[in-house]
Amino acid sequence: MVYARLKTFNENFLMMGKGKNNRFRWYHGALFFAGITLVERGLEAIVKKAPATPNARQDDREFYKDQRQAIFAPPGKAFPVAWAINDIATIWGNLRVLNKPAGTPGRQEYLGLQAASWGVYSLFTALHFGLRSPVNALVLTTAHAGLNIASELVAIHKLKDQKVAVSLAPVLCWLAVALPTAITSALWNRDRFYKTGPLVIPESRWLKKSA
């Protein structure tokens, strides 16, 4: 059942844009993904070279692992896999909306929300890992969640496109875990950039054993 659904999704992704009225095709999505990744990595590299950046030599995964983490926090190894799925599904939905007629109700609103969401996405690695700031992570995760929830509501109520709504399901599921994780991380850990915290010392029963 899972394999069949994945196969159908893959076929739909590859077929995206083959109609005469579809200007944006799957390779436009691939180019966008490559571009946003370069922007994300470039911003992190710039931030880490700044003189005021705290402990920039520490590996990002080691930094994440060294933080006090709630028992429900995802492991560092899950991030690349989860975000690959999130990004592919979201870009597929973005392409579908881009290929709708210009006057389609909700089209401009959805694309505007998604543009803002991708902007937040591009800043996350630099402002969280680059600056070693759990506070920045909380602010950006909250913004990302809000923008994608708003996008979901537009997809359902204005675009009335079930496939676009489903394309946001992976990232919304991830954010349902990521947002509580960001809240606890901001409360329980020292923010090296703002030089604040921790605001709360958690009980050991709420902490991952490895933290």
CSV table of C-alpha atoms in Angstrom, one decimal, residues 7-178:
chain,number,residue,atom,x,y,z
A,7,LYS,CA,4.8,5.2,-6.9
A,8,THR,CA,1.7,7.2,-7.7
A,9,PHE,CA,3.2,10.3,-6.1
A,10,ASN,CA,6.4,9.9,-8.1
A,11,GLU,CA,4.5,9.4,-11.4
A,12,ASN,CA,2.4,12.5,-10.7
A,13,PHE,CA,5.6,14.5,-9.9
A,14,LEU,CA,7.2,13.4,-13.2
A,15,MET,CA,4.1,14.2,-15.2
A,16,MET,CA,3.8,17.7,-13.7
A,17,GLY,CA,3.9,20.2,-16.4
A,18,LYS,CA,3.4,18.0,-19.5
A,19,GLY,CA,0.2,19.6,-20.4
A,20,LYS,CA,0.1,22.4,-23.0
A,21,ASN,CA,-1.0,25.0,-20.4
A,22,ASN,CA,1.6,24.0,-17.8
A,23,ARG,CA,4.6,26.3,-18.0
A,24,PHE,CA,6.4,25.0,-14.9
A,25,ARG,CA,7.7,21.5,-15.0
A,26,TRP,CA,9.4,19.1,-12.6
A,27,TYR,CA,12.9,20.4,-13.6
A,28,HIS,CA,11.9,23.9,-12.6
A,29,GLY,CA,11.2,22.5,-9.2
A,30,ALA,CA,14.6,20.7,-9.2
A,31,LEU,CA,16.3,23.9,-10.1
A,32,PHE,CA,14.5,25.8,-7.4
A,33,PHE,CA,15.5,23.2,-4.8
A,34,ALA,CA,19.1,23.4,-5.9
A,35,GLY,CA,19.0,27.2,-5.7
A,36,ILE,CA,17.4,27.4,-2.3
A,37,THR,CA,19.9,24.9,-0.9
A,38,LEU,CA,22.8,27.0,-2.2
A,39,VAL,CA,21.3,30.1,-0.7
A,40,GLU,CA,20.8,28.3,2.6
A,41,ARG,CA,24.4,27.0,2.7
A,42,GLY,CA,25.8,30.3,1.5
A,43,LEU,CA,24.1,32.3,4.3
A,44,GLU,CA,25.3,29.8,6.9
A,45,ALA,CA,28.9,30.1,5.6
A,46,ILE,CA,28.8,33.9,5.7
A,47,VAL,CA,27.4,33.9,9.2
A,48,LYS,CA,29.9,31.5,10.5
A,49,LYS,CA,32.8,33.7,9.2
A,50,ALA,CA,31.5,36.7,11.1
A,51,PRO,CA,33.8,37.6,14.1
A,52,ALA,CA,30.9,37.7,16.5
A,53,THR,CA,29.7,34.2,15.7
A,54,PRO,CA,30.0,32.0,18.8
A,55,ASN,CA,31.9,28.6,18.6
A,56,ALA,CA,31.4,28.4,14.8
A,57,ARG,CA,34.0,25.6,14.5
A,58,GLN,CA,31.7,23.1,16.3
A,59,ASP,CA,29.8,20.8,13.9
A,60,ASP,CA,26.1,21.5,13.5
A,61,ARG,CA,25.1,18.0,14.5
A,62,GLU,CA,27.3,18.1,17.5
A,63,PHE,CA,25.8,21.4,18.6
A,64,TYR,CA,22.3,19.9,18.2
A,65,LYS,CA,23.3,16.8,20.2
A,66,ASP,CA,24.9,18.9,23.0
A,67,GLN,CA,21.6,20.8,23.6
A,68,ARG,CA,19.2,19.7,26.3
A,69,GLN,CA,16.6,17.9,24.2
A,70,ALA,CA,13.0,16.9,25.1
A,71,ILE,CA,12.2,13.2,24.9
A,72,PHE,CA,10.2,13.8,21.7
A,73,ALA,CA,12.9,15.7,19.9
A,74,PRO,CA,13.8,14.1,16.5
A,75,PRO,CA,17.3,12.7,16.2
A,76,GLY,CA,19.8,14.7,14.2
A,77,LYS,CA,20.0,11.9,11.6
A,78,ALA,CA,16.3,12.4,10.8
A,79,PHE,CA,16.6,15.9,9.5
A,80,PRO,CA,18.1,15.3,6.0
A,81,VAL,CA,15.6,12.5,5.3
A,82,ALA,CA,12.6,14.4,6.7
A,83,TRP,CA,13.4,17.6,4.9
A,84,ALA,CA,14.0,15.9,1.6
A,85,ILE,CA,10.5,14.5,1.8
A,86,ASN,CA,9.1,17.8,3.0
A,87,ASP,CA,10.8,19.8,0.3
A,88,ILE,CA,9.9,17.5,-2.6
A,89,ALA,CA,6.2,17.4,-1.6
A,90,THR,CA,6.0,21.1,-1.0
A,91,ILE,CA,7.7,22.0,-4.3
A,92,TRP,CA,5.3,19.6,-6.1
A,93,GLY,CA,2.4,21.5,-4.6
A,94,ASN,CA,4.0,24.9,-5.5
A,95,LEU,CA,4.3,23.8,-9.1
A,96,ARG,CA,0.7,22.7,-9.3
A,97,VAL,CA,-0.4,26.1,-8.0
A,98,LEU,CA,2.0,28.0,-10.3
A,99,ASN,CA,0.4,26.2,-13.3
A,100,LYS,CA,-3.1,27.3,-12.4
A,101,PRO,CA,-4.6,30.2,-14.4
A,102,ALA,CA,-3.6,33.6,-13.0
A,103,GLY,CA,-7.2,34.4,-11.9
A,104,THR,CA,-7.7,31.3,-9.9
A,105,PRO,CA,-9.1,32.2,-6.4
A,106,GLY,CA,-6.4,31.8,-3.8
A,107,ARG,CA,-3.5,31.4,-6.2
A,108,GLN,CA,-1.7,34.6,-5.5
A,109,GLU,CA,-2.3,34.3,-1.7
A,110,TYR,CA,-1.0,30.8,-1.6
A,111,LEU,CA,2.1,31.7,-3.7
A,112,GLY,CA,2.8,34.7,-1.5
A,113,LEU,CA,2.6,32.6,1.7
A,114,GLN,CA,4.9,30.0,0.2
A,115,ALA,CA,7.4,32.6,-0.9
A,116,ALA,CA,7.6,33.9,2.6
A,117,SER,CA,7.8,30.3,3.9
A,118,TRP,CA,10.8,29.6,1.7
A,119,GLY,CA,12.4,32.8,2.8
A,120,VAL,CA,12.2,31.6,6.4
A,121,TYR,CA,13.5,28.2,5.4
A,122,SER,CA,16.5,29.8,3.8
A,123,LEU,CA,17.4,31.6,7.0
A,124,PHE,CA,17.0,28.8,9.5
A,125,THR,CA,20.4,27.1,9.2
A,126,ALA,CA,22.3,30.4,9.3
A,127,LEU,CA,20.4,32.0,12.2
A,128,HIS,CA,20.0,28.8,14.3
A,129,PHE,CA,23.0,26.7,13.7
A,130,GLY,CA,25.3,29.4,12.4
A,131,LEU,CA,24.6,31.8,15.4
A,132,ARG,CA,24.1,28.9,17.9
A,133,SER,CA,20.7,30.4,18.8
A,134,PRO,CA,17.8,28.3,20.1
A,135,VAL,CA,15.8,31.6,20.4
A,136,ASN,CA,16.2,32.2,16.6
A,137,ALA,CA,15.2,28.6,16.0
A,138,LEU,CA,12.0,29.1,17.9
A,139,VAL,CA,11.1,32.4,16.1
A,140,LEU,CA,11.8,30.9,12.7
A,141,THR,CA,10.0,27.6,13.4
A,142,THR,CA,6.9,29.5,14.7
A,143,ALA,CA,6.9,31.7,11.5
A,144,HIS,CA,7.4,28.7,9.3
A,145,ALA,CA,4.5,26.8,11.0
A,146,GLY,CA,2.2,29.8,10.8
A,147,LEU,CA,2.9,30.4,7.1
A,148,ASN,CA,2.3,26.7,6.2
A,149,ILE,CA,-0.9,26.5,8.3
A,150,ALA,CA,-2.1,29.6,6.5
A,151,SER,CA,-1.1,28.0,3.1
A,152,GLU,CA,-3.0,24.8,4.0
A,153,LEU,CA,-6.2,26.8,4.8
A,154,VAL,CA,-5.9,28.7,1.5
A,155,ALA,CA,-5.4,25.4,-0.3
A,156,ILE,CA,-8.5,23.9,1.3
A,157,HIS,CA,-10.9,26.8,1.3
A,158,LYS,CA,-9.9,29.0,-1.6
A,159,LEU,CA,-8.0,26.9,-4.1
A,160,LYS,CA,-10.2,23.9,-3.1
A,161,ASP,CA,-7.4,21.6,-4.3
A,162,GLN,CA,-7.0,18.5,-2.3
A,163,LYS,CA,-3.7,17.5,-3.9
A,164,VAL,CA,-2.1,20.9,-3.0
A,165,ALA,CA,-3.4,20.5,0.6
A,166,VAL,CA,-2.0,17.0,0.8
A,167,SER,CA,1.4,18.2,-0.5
A,168,LEU,CA,1.8,20.2,2.7
A,169,ALA,CA,1.0,17.3,5.0
A,170,PRO,CA,4.6,16.1,5.4
A,171,VAL,CA,6.0,19.5,6.5
A,172,LEU,CA,3.0,20.1,8.8
A,173,CYS,CA,3.5,16.8,10.5
A,174,TRP,CA,7.2,17.6,10.9
A,175,LEU,CA,6.4,21.0,12.3
A,176,ALA,CA,3.9,19.5,14.8
A,177,VAL,CA,7.0,17.9,16.4
A,178,ALA,CA,9.6,20.6,15.6
